[in-house]
mmCIF file of C-alpha atoms in Angstrom:
data_model
loop_
_atom_site.group_PDB
_atom_site.id
_atom_site.type_symbol
_atom_site.label_atom_id
_atom_site.label_comp_id
_atom_site.label_asym_id
_atom_site.label_seq_id
_atom_site.Cartn_x
_atom_site.Cartn_y
_atom_site.Cartn_z
ATOM 1 C CA MET A 38 4.095 49.921 6.167
ATOM 2 C CA THR A 39 2.923 50.496 2.600
ATOM 3 C CA ALA A 40 -0.467 49.386 1.362
ATOM 4 C CA PHE A 41 1.254 47.001 -1.044
ATOM 5 C CA THR A 42 3.242 45.401 1.794
ATOM 6 C CA SER A 43 0.100 45.074 3.896
ATOM 7 C CA MET A 44 -1.716 43.382 1.048
ATOM 8 C CA ARG A 45 1.102 40.930 0.556
ATOM 9 C CA ARG A 46 1.137 39.977 4.223
ATOM 10 C CA ASN A 47 -2.599 39.468 4.235
ATOM 11 C CA ALA A 48 -2.378 37.184 1.222
ATOM 12 C CA LEU A 49 0.563 34.960 2.055
ATOM 13 C CA GLY A 50 2.053 36.086 5.297
ATOM 14 C CA ALA A 51 4.708 37.527 2.939
ATOM 15 C CA LEU A 52 4.540 37.221 -0.819
ATOM 16 C CA THR A 53 8.258 37.904 -1.014
ATOM 17 C CA ILE A 54 9.504 34.605 0.391
ATOM 18 C CA LEU A 55 13.021 33.929 1.554
ATOM 19 C CA ALA A 56 13.498 30.332 0.503
ATOM 20 C CA GLY A 57 15.239 29.056 3.621
ATOM 21 C CA ALA A 58 13.175 31.042 6.107
ATOM 22 C CA THR A 59 9.889 30.039 4.497
ATOM 23 C CA LEU A 60 10.664 26.360 4.764
ATOM 24 C CA CYS A 61 11.499 26.739 8.451
ATOM 25 C CA THR A 62 8.244 28.540 9.194
ATOM 26 C CA LEU A 63 6.328 25.807 7.383
ATOM 27 C CA SER A 64 7.685 23.015 9.555
ATOM 28 C CA ALA A 65 4.149 22.264 10.734
ATOM 29 C CA HIS A 66 3.230 21.252 7.182
ATOM 30 C CA ALA A 67 6.103 18.807 7.126
ATOM 31 C CA GLN A 68 4.199 16.538 9.500
ATOM 32 C CA GLY A 69 1.962 15.605 6.595
ATOM 33 C CA TYR A 70 4.963 14.543 4.500
ATOM 34 C CA PRO A 71 6.764 11.823 6.493
ATOM 35 C CA VAL A 72 10.547 11.468 6.352
ATOM 36 C CA SER A 73 11.954 8.322 7.907
ATOM 37 C CA GLY A 74 14.818 8.263 10.358
ATOM 38 C CA ASP A 75 17.005 6.355 7.898
ATOM 39 C CA GLN A 76 16.347 8.892 5.162
ATOM 40 C CA ARG A 77 17.151 11.779 7.482
ATOM 41 C CA ALA A 78 20.345 10.061 8.637
ATOM 42 C CA THR A 79 21.420 9.459 5.038
ATOM 43 C CA ALA A 80 20.736 13.072 4.129
ATOM 44 C CA GLN A 81 22.615 14.317 7.193
ATOM 45 C CA GLN A 82 25.673 12.261 6.300
ATOM 46 C CA VAL A 83 25.635 13.351 2.659
ATOM 47 C CA SER A 84 25.062 16.990 3.564
ATOM 48 C CA GLU A 85 28.451 17.148 5.217
ATOM 49 C CA ARG A 86 30.256 16.906 1.874
ATOM 50 C CA GLY A 87 27.700 16.356 -0.905
ATOM 51 C CA ILE A 88 27.706 13.472 -3.364
ATOM 52 C CA PRO A 89 30.418 12.269 -5.759
ATOM 53 C CA LEU A 90 30.348 13.938 -9.154
ATOM 54 C CA SER A 91 30.045 10.465 -10.657
ATOM 55 C CA GLU A 92 26.523 10.230 -9.166
ATOM 56 C CA LEU A 93 25.324 13.327 -11.016
ATOM 57 C CA ALA A 94 23.257 12.978 -14.171
ATOM 58 C CA PRO A 95 25.349 13.793 -17.270
ATOM 59 C CA ASN A 96 23.344 16.929 -18.093
ATOM 60 C CA ALA A 97 22.673 18.137 -14.532
ATOM 61 C CA PRO A 98 22.141 21.916 -14.842
ATOM 62 C CA ASP A 99 24.199 24.389 -12.833
ATOM 63 C CA THR A 100 21.017 26.324 -12.023
ATOM 64 C CA TYR A 101 17.337 25.457 -12.210
ATOM 65 C CA THR A 102 14.251 27.430 -11.264
ATOM 66 C CA VAL A 103 11.468 25.254 -9.881
ATOM 67 C CA LYS A 104 8.266 25.477 -11.924
ATOM 68 C CA ARG A 105 4.675 24.720 -11.068
ATOM 69 C CA GLY A 106 3.967 21.139 -12.097
ATOM 70 C CA ASP A 107 7.474 19.944 -11.241
ATOM 71 C CA THR A 108 7.845 16.914 -9.008
ATOM 72 C CA LEU A 109 10.610 15.864 -6.665
ATOM 73 C CA TRP A 110 11.000 12.704 -8.710
ATOM 74 C CA GLY A 111 11.544 14.780 -11.842
ATOM 75 C CA ILE A 112 14.016 17.120 -10.157
ATOM 76 C CA SER A 113 15.883 14.177 -8.652
ATOM 77 C CA GLY A 114 16.094 12.565 -12.071
ATOM 78 C CA MET A 115 17.403 15.779 -13.564
ATOM 79 C CA TYR A 116 20.312 15.920 -11.102
ATOM 80 C CA LEU A 117 20.935 12.270 -10.213
ATOM 81 C CA LYS A 118 21.521 9.150 -12.280
ATOM 82 C CA ARG A 119 19.240 7.291 -9.896
ATOM 83 C CA PRO A 120 16.300 9.501 -8.897
ATOM 84 C CA TRP A 121 15.132 7.170 -6.118
ATOM 85 C CA ARG A 122 18.208 8.296 -4.182
ATOM 86 C CA TRP A 123 16.384 11.517 -3.348
ATOM 87 C CA PRO A 124 17.778 11.636 0.228
ATOM 88 C CA GLU A 125 21.167 12.403 -1.300
ATOM 89 C CA LEU A 126 19.659 15.240 -3.323
ATOM 90 C CA TRP A 127 17.942 16.511 -0.197
ATOM 91 C CA GLY A 128 21.146 16.069 1.807
ATOM 92 C CA MET A 129 22.993 18.360 -0.541
ATOM 93 C CA ASN A 130 20.914 21.185 0.869
ATOM 94 C CA LEU A 131 19.940 19.933 4.320
ATOM 95 C CA LYS A 132 20.239 23.302 6.082
ATOM 96 C CA ALA A 133 18.296 25.315 3.514
ATOM 97 C CA ILE A 134 15.686 22.635 2.872
ATOM 98 C CA PRO A 135 14.835 20.930 6.193
ATOM 99 C CA ASN A 136 12.102 18.948 4.465
ATOM 100 C CA PRO A 137 12.445 18.190 0.740
ATOM 101 C CA HIS A 138 8.678 18.034 0.275
ATOM 102 C CA LEU A 139 8.531 21.775 0.891
ATOM 103 C CA ILE A 140 10.298 23.008 -2.217
ATOM 104 C CA PHE A 141 8.187 25.642 -3.935
ATOM 105 C CA PRO A 142 7.755 26.935 -7.468
ATOM 106 C CA GLY A 143 9.973 29.987 -7.941
ATOM 107 C CA GLN A 144 12.953 28.722 -5.970
ATOM 108 C CA THR A 145 16.258 28.615 -7.844
ATOM 109 C CA LEU A 146 18.507 25.634 -7.236
ATOM 110 C CA TYR A 147 22.285 25.998 -7.657
ATOM 111 C CA LEU A 148 24.663 23.101 -8.251
ATOM 112 C CA ASP A 149 27.876 23.792 -6.328
ATOM 113 C CA LYS A 150 30.785 21.564 -7.399
ATOM 114 C CA ASP A 151 33.799 21.400 -5.093
ATOM 115 C CA GLY A 152 36.554 19.032 -6.087
ATOM 116 C CA THR A 153 35.031 15.598 -6.653
ATOM 117 C CA TYR A 154 31.794 16.320 -4.777
ATOM 118 C CA ALA A 155 28.690 18.367 -5.470
ATOM 119 C CA ARG A 156 25.939 19.999 -3.460
ATOM 120 C CA LEU A 157 22.607 21.509 -4.361
ATOM 121 C CA SER A 158 21.758 24.823 -2.744
ATOM 122 C CA THR A 159 19.175 27.581 -2.836
ATOM 123 C CA THR A 160 21.973 30.156 -2.496
ATOM 124 C CA ARG A 161 24.310 31.150 -5.295
ATOM 125 C CA PRO A 162 27.815 29.694 -4.835
ATOM 126 C CA GLY A 163 29.951 32.158 -2.877
ATOM 127 C CA SER A 164 26.904 33.992 -1.513
ATOM 128 C CA THR A 165 25.607 33.745 2.052
ATOM 129 C CA GLU A 166 22.253 35.413 1.379
ATOM 130 C CA PRO A 167 19.273 33.217 0.477
ATOM 131 C CA GLU A 168 17.610 33.870 -2.839
ATOM 132 C CA THR A 169 14.308 35.764 -2.832
ATOM 133 C CA VAL A 170 11.310 34.110 -4.431
ATOM 134 C CA ARG A 171 8.858 36.714 -5.703
ATOM 135 C CA VAL A 172 5.239 35.784 -6.176
ATOM 136 C CA SER A 173 2.714 37.975 -7.928
ATOM 137 C CA PRO A 174 0.359 39.585 -5.373
ATOM 138 C CA ARG A 175 -3.124 38.072 -5.435
ATOM 139 C CA THR A 176 -5.753 36.864 -3.040
ATOM 140 C CA ARG A 177 -4.833 33.430 -1.778
ATOM 141 C CA THR A 178 -7.389 30.766 -0.901
ATOM 142 C CA GLU A 179 -5.338 27.551 -0.877
ATOM 143 C CA SER A 180 -2.933 26.642 1.916
ATOM 144 C CA LEU A 181 0.807 26.980 1.522
ATOM 145 C CA GLY A 182 1.122 23.232 1.878
ATOM 146 C CA ASP A 183 -0.866 22.822 -1.344
ATOM 147 C CA THR A 184 1.882 24.553 -3.324
ATOM 148 C CA ALA A 185 4.666 22.257 -2.158
ATOM 149 C CA LEU A 186 5.971 20.020 -4.911
ATOM 150 C CA PRO A 187 4.382 16.582 -5.112
ATOM 151 C CA THR A 188 6.724 13.613 -5.242
ATOM 152 C CA LEU A 189 4.867 12.215 -8.267
ATOM 153 C CA LYS A 190 2.089 13.599 -10.424
ATOM 154 C CA PRO A 191 -1.064 12.720 -8.424
ATOM 155 C CA HIS A 192 -3.304 12.012 -11.420
ATOM 156 C CA LEU A 193 -1.253 8.922 -12.255
ATOM 157 C CA ILE A 194 -2.219 7.023 -9.114
ATOM 158 C CA GLU A 195 -5.277 8.720 -7.593
ATOM 159 C CA PRO A 196 -7.789 6.591 -9.569
ATOM 160 C CA PHE A 197 -6.112 3.403 -8.344
ATOM 161 C CA LEU A 198 -6.438 4.360 -4.679
ATOM 162 C CA VAL A 199 -10.097 3.292 -4.822
ATOM 163 C CA GLU A 200 -10.340 1.104 -7.919
ATOM 164 C CA PRO A 201 -8.392 -2.120 -7.447
ATOM 165 C CA LEU A 202 -9.323 -4.022 -4.326
ATOM 166 C CA VAL A 203 -7.748 -7.233 -3.107
ATOM 167 C CA VAL A 204 -10.269 -9.091 -0.960
ATOM 168 C CA ASP A 205 -11.115 -12.449 0.446
ATOM 169 C CA ALA A 206 -13.451 -14.105 -2.063
ATOM 170 C CA ALA A 207 -15.926 -14.935 0.712
ATOM 171 C CA LEU A 208 -16.083 -11.270 1.787
ATOM 172 C CA LEU A 209 -17.255 -10.156 -1.629
ATOM 173 C CA GLN A 210 -19.821 -12.947 -1.791
ATOM 174 C CA GLN A 211 -21.313 -11.739 1.496
ATOM 175 C CA ALA A 212 -21.542 -8.085 0.375
ATOM 176 C CA PRO A 213 -24.884 -6.504 -0.630
ATOM 177 C CA ARG A 214 -25.773 -7.270 -4.259
ATOM 178 C CA ILE A 215 -27.731 -5.492 -6.947
ATOM 179 C CA VAL A 216 -30.897 -7.450 -7.688
ATOM 180 C CA ALA A 217 -32.892 -5.223 -10.052
ATOM 181 C CA THR A 218 -33.139 -1.858 -11.748
ATOM 182 C CA THR A 219 -35.866 0.503 -12.858
ATOM 183 C CA GLU A 220 -37.483 -0.337 -16.200
ATOM 184 C CA GLU A 221 -35.973 -3.820 -15.922
ATOM 185 C CA ARG A 222 -32.746 -2.802 -17.640
ATOM 186 C CA VAL A 223 -30.072 -5.460 -17.965
ATOM 187 C CA LEU A 224 -27.140 -3.019 -17.971
ATOM 188 C CA MET A 225 -26.904 0.095 -15.844
ATOM 189 C CA ALA A 226 -24.847 3.291 -16.107
ATOM 190 C CA SER A 227 -24.311 6.525 -14.216
ATOM 191 C CA GLY A 228 -27.603 8.201 -13.312
ATOM 192 C CA ASP A 229 -29.579 4.968 -13.181
ATOM 193 C CA ARG A 230 -31.400 3.766 -10.089
ATOM 194 C CA ALA A 231 -30.954 0.208 -8.820
ATOM 195 C CA TYR A 232 -32.171 -1.985 -5.979
ATOM 196 C CA VAL A 233 -29.898 -3.790 -3.573
ATOM 197 C CA ARG A 234 -30.344 -6.724 -1.220
ATOM 198 C CA SER A 235 -27.996 -7.549 1.642
ATOM 199 C CA GLN A 236 -27.353 -10.631 3.726
ATOM 200 C CA GLN A 237 -29.769 -11.253 6.582
ATOM 201 C CA GLY A 238 -28.613 -9.487 9.710
ATOM 202 C CA SER A 239 -26.645 -6.766 7.877
ATOM 203 C CA GLU A 240 -29.418 -4.732 6.290
ATOM 204 C CA LEU A 241 -28.685 -1.422 4.568
ATOM 205 C CA LYS A 242 -30.148 1.472 6.533
ATOM 206 C CA ALA A 243 -30.472 5.049 5.318
ATOM 207 C CA GLU A 244 -30.564 6.462 8.829
ATOM 208 C CA LEU A 245 -28.425 9.295 10.169
ATOM 209 C CA GLY A 246 -24.878 8.142 10.759
ATOM 210 C CA GLU A 247 -25.169 5.032 8.589
ATOM 211 C CA GLN A 248 -22.954 4.381 5.557
ATOM 212 C CA ARG A 249 -24.441 5.892 2.400
ATOM 213 C CA GLN A 250 -21.543 5.906 -0.091
ATOM 214 C CA PHE A 251 -20.537 2.625 -1.751
ATOM 215 C CA ARG A 252 -18.256 1.286 -4.458
ATOM 216 C CA VAL A 253 -19.525 -1.328 -6.910
ATOM 217 C CA PHE A 254 -17.415 -4.407 -7.694
ATOM 218 C CA ARG A 255 -17.705 -7.586 -9.712
ATOM 219 C CA ASP A 256 -16.636 -11.112 -8.745
ATOM 220 C CA ALA A 257 -13.042 -11.394 -7.584
ATOM 221 C CA VAL A 258 -10.389 -12.919 -9.826
ATOM 222 C CA ALA A 259 -7.574 -14.974 -8.319
ATOM 223 C CA LEU A 260 -4.116 -13.378 -8.413
ATOM 224 C CA LYS A 261 -1.643 -16.218 -8.843
ATOM 225 C CA HIS A 262 2.119 -16.172 -8.445
ATOM 226 C CA PRO A 263 3.508 -16.621 -11.994
ATOM 227 C CA ALA A 264 6.205 -19.048 -10.885
ATOM 228 C CA THR A 265 4.474 -21.161 -8.225
ATOM 229 C CA GLY A 266 0.797 -20.814 -9.101
ATOM 230 C CA GLU A 267 0.001 -19.973 -5.481
ATOM 231 C CA ILE A 268 -3.076 -17.753 -4.979
ATOM 232 C CA LEU A 269 -1.911 -14.520 -3.351
ATOM 233 C CA GLY A 270 -5.315 -12.825 -3.151
ATOM 234 C CA TYR A 271 -8.448 -12.016 -5.129
ATOM 235 C CA GLU A 272 -8.797 -8.828 -7.149
ATOM 236 C CA ALA A 273 -12.297 -7.423 -7.385
ATOM 237 C CA GLN A 274 -13.152 -5.492 -10.545
ATOM 238 C CA TYR A 275 -14.107 -1.885 -9.796
ATOM 239 C CA LEU A 276 -17.210 -0.716 -11.683
ATOM 240 C CA GLY A 277 -18.292 2.568 -10.149
ATOM 241 C CA ARG A 278 -19.914 4.362 -7.198
ATOM 242 C CA ALA A 279 -23.397 4.295 -5.704
ATOM 243 C CA GLU A 280 -25.269 6.336 -3.093
ATOM 244 C CA LEU A 281 -27.833 4.797 -0.776
ATOM 245 C CA VAL A 282 -31.160 6.621 -1.164
ATOM 246 C CA ARG A 283 -33.546 4.399 0.795
ATOM 247 C CA GLY A 284 -32.844 1.542 3.176
ATOM 248 C CA GLU A 285 -34.201 -1.961 2.833
ATOM 249 C CA GLY A 286 -36.905 -3.361 5.068
ATOM 250 C CA PHE A 287 -40.387 -4.831 5.191
ATOM 251 C CA GLU A 288 -43.749 -3.327 4.278
ATOM 252 C CA ASP A 289 -47.357 -4.289 4.962
ATOM 253 C CA VAL A 290 -48.998 -4.843 1.577
ATOM 254 C CA PRO A 291 -52.808 -5.304 1.155
ATOM 255 C CA ASN A 292 -53.530 -8.916 0.219
ATOM 256 C CA GLY A 293 -56.880 -8.224 -1.451
ATOM 257 C CA ARG A 294 -58.822 -10.100 1.214
ATOM 258 C CA GLY A 295 -59.066 -7.260 3.716
ATOM 259 C CA GLY A 296 -55.778 -8.072 5.353
ATOM 260 C CA TYR A 297 -52.075 -7.384 4.861
ATOM 261 C CA THR A 298 -49.024 -9.395 3.900
ATOM 262 C CA VAL A 299 -45.545 -8.503 5.071
ATOM 263 C CA GLU A 300 -43.195 -8.285 2.085
ATOM 264 C CA TYR A 301 -39.504 -7.581 1.804
ATOM 265 C CA VAL A 302 -38.454 -4.395 -0.066
ATOM 266 C CA PRO A 303 -34.810 -3.986 -1.193
ATOM 267 C CA ALA A 304 -32.729 -0.863 -0.657
ATOM 268 C CA THR A 305 -32.586 1.849 -3.318
ATOM 269 C CA VAL A 306 -29.311 3.239 -4.663
ATOM 270 C CA ASP A 307 -28.436 5.777 -7.325
ATOM 271 C CA LEU A 308 -25.388 5.066 -9.483
ATOM 272 C CA THR A 309 -23.365 8.271 -9.248
ATOM 273 C CA ALA A 310 -20.416 7.267 -11.429
ATOM 274 C CA THR A 311 -19.614 4.236 -13.548
ATOM 275 C CA LYS A 312 -16.406 3.023 -15.135
ATOM 276 C CA GLU A 313 -18.091 0.060 -16.775
ATOM 277 C CA GLU A 314 -21.689 -1.048 -17.194
ATOM 278 C CA ILE A 315 -23.226 -2.487 -14.031
ATOM 279 C CA ARG A 316 -25.601 -5.411 -13.897
ATOM 280 C CA ALA A 317 -27.570 -7.522 -11.438
ATOM 281 C CA GLY A 318 -25.289 -9.575 -9.221
ATOM 282 C CA ASP A 319 -22.611 -6.910 -8.832
ATOM 283 C CA ARG A 320 -21.638 -6.179 -5.231
ATOM 284 C CA LEU A 321 -21.450 -3.082 -3.025
ATOM 285 C CA LEU A 322 -18.695 -2.351 -0.522
ATOM 286 C CA PRO A 323 -18.507 0.758 1.689
ATOM 287 C CA THR A 324 -16.426 3.637 0.376
ATOM 288 C CA PRO A 325 -13.540 4.169 2.816
ATOM 289 C CA PRO A 326 -12.825 7.649 4.147
ATOM 290 C CA ARG A 327 -10.499 9.606 1.889
ATOM 291 C CA ALA A 328 -7.019 9.688 3.375
ATOM 292 C CA PHE A 329 -4.130 11.962 2.419
ATOM 293 C CA THR A 330 -1.091 9.884 1.541
ATOM 294 C CA THR A 331 2.337 10.928 0.351
ATOM 295 C CA TYR A 332 4.603 8.724 -1.684
ATOM 296 C CA THR A 333 8.272 9.168 -0.978
ATOM 297 C CA PRO A 334 10.369 7.180 -3.480
ATOM 298 C CA ARG A 335 13.031 5.200 -1.646
ATOM 299 C CA THR A 336 14.808 1.889 -1.864
ATOM 300 C CA PRO A 337 13.722 -0.924 0.490
ATOM 301 C CA GLN A 338 16.198 -1.576 3.299
ATOM 302 C CA PHE A 339 15.842 -5.325 2.787
ATOM 303 C CA GLU A 340 16.150 -7.665 -0.160
ATOM 304 C CA VAL A 341 13.087 -7.882 -2.390
ATOM 305 C CA GLU A 342 12.402 -10.576 -4.972
ATOM 306 C CA ALA A 343 9.010 -10.165 -6.638
ATOM 307 C CA ARG A 344 7.149 -10.930 -9.842
ATOM 308 C CA VAL A 345 4.582 -9.064 -11.904
ATOM 309 C CA VAL A 346 1.307 -10.891 -11.188
ATOM 310 C CA SER A 347 -1.070 -9.013 -13.487
ATOM 311 C CA ILE A 348 -1.496 -5.874 -15.567
ATOM 312 C CA TYR A 349 -4.339 -3.841 -14.138
ATOM 313 C CA GLY A 350 -7.274 -2.951 -16.356
ATOM 314 C CA SER A 351 -7.570 -5.755 -18.873
ATOM 315 C CA SER A 352 -6.668 -9.416 -19.003
ATOM 316 C CA ALA A 353 -6.219 -9.074 -22.763
ATOM 317 C CA VAL A 354 -3.232 -6.716 -22.424
ATOM 318 C CA ALA A 355 0.038 -8.615 -22.869
ATOM 319 C CA PHE A 356 2.450 -5.732 -22.274
ATOM 320 C CA ALA A 357 2.211 -2.828 -19.833
ATOM 321 C CA ALA A 358 3.578 0.586 -20.792
ATOM 322 C CA GLN A 359 4.985 3.478 -18.796
ATOM 323 C CA ASN A 360 2.555 4.999 -16.267
ATOM 324 C CA GLN A 361 0.439 1.835 -16.188
ATOM 325 C CA VAL A 362 -0.234 -0.100 -12.992
ATOM 326 C CA VAL A 363 0.751 -3.693 -12.277
ATOM 327 C CA ALA A 364 0.082 -6.032 -9.360
ATOM 328 C CA ILE A 365 3.222 -7.579 -7.866
ATOM 329 C CA SER A 366 3.749 -10.632 -5.676
ATOM 330 C CA VAL A 367 4.819 -8.939 -2.415
ATOM 331 C CA GLY A 368 2.842 -7.029 0.206
ATOM 332 C CA THR A 369 2.772 -5.863 3.787
ATOM 333 C CA GLN A 370 3.625 -9.353 5.039
ATOM 334 C CA ASP A 371 6.909 -8.994 3.150
ATOM 335 C CA GLY A 372 7.626 -5.542 4.592
ATOM 336 C CA VAL A 373 6.792 -3.667 1.388
ATOM 337 C CA GLU A 374 5.497 -0.111 1.860
ATOM 338 C CA PRO A 375 4.076 2.631 -0.391
ATOM 339 C CA GLY A 376 6.990 4.533 -1.903
ATOM 340 C CA HIS A 377 9.339 1.586 -2.285
ATOM 341 C CA VAL A 378 11.075 1.734 -5.655
ATOM 342 C CA LEU A 379 12.049 -1.504 -7.403
ATOM 343 C CA SER A 380 13.986 -2.285 -10.558
ATOM 344 C CA LEU A 381 12.234 -4.253 -13.276
ATOM 345 C CA LEU A 382 14.052 -7.122 -14.940
ATOM 346 C CA SER A 383 12.862 -8.650 -18.169
ATOM 347 C CA ARG A 384 11.467 -12.162 -17.877
ATOM 348 C CA ASP A 385 13.832 -15.063 -18.465
ATOM 349 C CA SER A 386 14.395 -15.515 -22.190
ATOM 350 C CA ARG A 387 15.828 -18.570 -23.877
ATOM 351 C CA VAL A 388 17.037 -18.923 -27.452
ATOM 352 C CA LYS A 389 18.339 -21.764 -29.528
ATOM 353 C CA ASP A 390 22.030 -21.412 -30.389
ATOM 354 C CA SER A 391 22.186 -22.208 -34.089
ATOM 355 C CA THR A 392 25.788 -21.119 -34.541
ATOM 356 C CA ASP A 393 27.416 -24.471 -33.717
ATOM 357 C CA GLY A 394 24.980 -26.743 -35.477
ATOM 358 C CA LYS A 395 23.833 -28.402 -32.258
ATOM 359 C CA GLY A 396 20.843 -26.174 -31.564
ATOM 360 C CA VAL A 397 21.415 -26.001 -27.819
ATOM 361 C CA THR A 398 18.942 -23.813 -25.904
ATOM 362 C CA ILE A 399 20.620 -21.185 -23.755
ATOM 363 C CA LYS A 400 19.278 -18.697 -21.222
ATOM 364 C CA LEU A 401 19.884 -15.019 -21.909
ATOM 365 C CA PRO A 402 20.760 -12.706 -18.996
ATOM 366 C CA ASN A 403 17.987 -10.676 -17.360
ATOM 367 C CA GLU A 404 18.088 -7.081 -18.572
ATOM 368 C CA ASP A 405 17.256 -3.995 -16.510
ATOM 369 C CA ASN A 406 13.954 -2.744 -17.888
ATOM 370 C CA GLY A 407 13.275 0.330 -15.744
ATOM 371 C CA THR A 408 11.723 1.141 -12.370
ATOM 372 C CA ALA A 409 8.382 0.822 -10.594
ATOM 373 C CA MET A 410 7.082 2.412 -7.398
ATOM 374 C CA VAL A 411 4.727 0.698 -4.971
ATOM 375 C CA PHE A 412 1.789 2.934 -4.026
ATOM 376 C CA ARG A 413 -0.830 0.594 -2.536
ATOM 377 C CA THR A 414 -0.281 -2.534 -0.491
ATOM 378 C CA PHE A 415 -2.314 -5.502 0.700
ATOM 379 C CA ASP A 416 -1.228 -8.553 2.702
ATOM 380 C CA ARG A 417 0.505 -10.458 -0.078
ATOM 381 C CA VAL A 418 -0.024 -8.259 -3.146
ATOM 382 C CA SER A 419 0.854 -4.658 -3.978
ATOM 383 C CA TYR A 420 0.113 -2.264 -6.819
ATOM 384 C CA ALA A 421 3.029 -0.451 -8.451
ATOM 385 C CA LEU A 422 3.242 2.377 -10.973
ATOM 386 C CA LEU A 423 5.638 1.858 -13.884
ATOM 387 C CA LEU A 424 7.791 4.975 -13.708
ATOM 388 C CA GLU A 425 10.402 4.478 -16.398
ATOM 389 C CA ILE A 426 10.547 1.448 -18.655
ATOM 390 C CA ARG A 427 12.487 0.592 -21.785
ATOM 391 C CA ASN A 428 10.347 -2.230 -23.148
ATOM 392 C CA GLY A 429 6.872 -3.536 -22.413
ATOM 393 C CA VAL A 430 6.407 -5.207 -19.026
ATOM 394 C CA ARG A 431 4.913 -8.730 -18.972
ATOM 395 C CA VAL A 432 3.382 -10.936 -16.316
ATOM 396 C CA GLY A 433 6.248 -12.888 -14.793
ATOM 397 C CA ASP A 434 8.854 -10.125 -15.067
ATOM 398 C CA ARG A 435 10.996 -9.829 -11.919
ATOM 399 C CA LEU A 436 11.315 -6.859 -9.546
ATOM 400 C CA VAL A 437 14.382 -6.462 -7.325
ATOM 401 C CA ASN A 438 16.171 -3.789 -5.302
ATOM 402 C CA PRO A 439 17.628 -0.957 -7.394
ATOM 403 C CA LYS A 440 21.389 -0.965 -7.774
#
């Protein structure tokens, strides 16, 4: 064994990776990227013959080398007219890619057209040998799973995994509240120190094992169904993060007459990050443990009829653009899950027909306005990322199953 070969094995287990073999050896990583039984069954069925050529995107390339920064959504969109049908893309290459989440930069994809069907493969058409992916030798510190392609670019949704929070209004009112700050400031920002008071019986303690990391929210705003006016939940406004420095309690304070008076002392927190200015009356809720979640775009297996409830970030925004987040009027009670892709339809529009002199008002047909993917769900409300839109999205616009 040469020194170069030894170095490569120490760095990656083999820096010259056979595409198919590598994916098989990484099956343990696949457990972190769930694939449903329905998706696997669809891929298995499609893998037997591929997909019709009519389902391919017009400019689908015959070959493509995966690059760092690519996403499965992007690759699916490059090859398919409807990128949410990623199980078909995966099914084209079921044997070589047992889990589509484990496609790596450096792999070359080949489009093999046979008659009226097409398959995607990591082997050149007519060849039985898998392509070799060569990676420059270097010391490796991250896990192989970290190099697998993400379904979507993480930076688009990561901030929203902690920011919007749909709560019961009473829950927020019972949460610890900021009552004062150092130097009697009215508005607080990152780096400032503040004092917090909780409800009796649920005091903040800075003892070992107690919660010390908190998120700061402002009063919840009702999320109403645009058509019925029904309240679906309350959205609390995320303001920032705080760390508990000292717990609240009681102290004996000299009363000036040789004795002591027991006085209440609030808890002390440091504001570690702020999105907006914080003030007295804002509430603290515990920061949940960070969980790793994957988002696998797929169509719901049941009929969905939803509406855009609000545009996240500002009530003054009338139209949402691509890559913005909207709240929609369905949630876990409706069977909606992270990863579900829905088609956006423009809101009902009516115009006055002035061509016949009668001025009759007529309803125009709903137009397909793009797609959105659910990434966070609550009981009756979900948050969705606008993936591809043609025109601005408004409150009241419909979301339905993709066709």
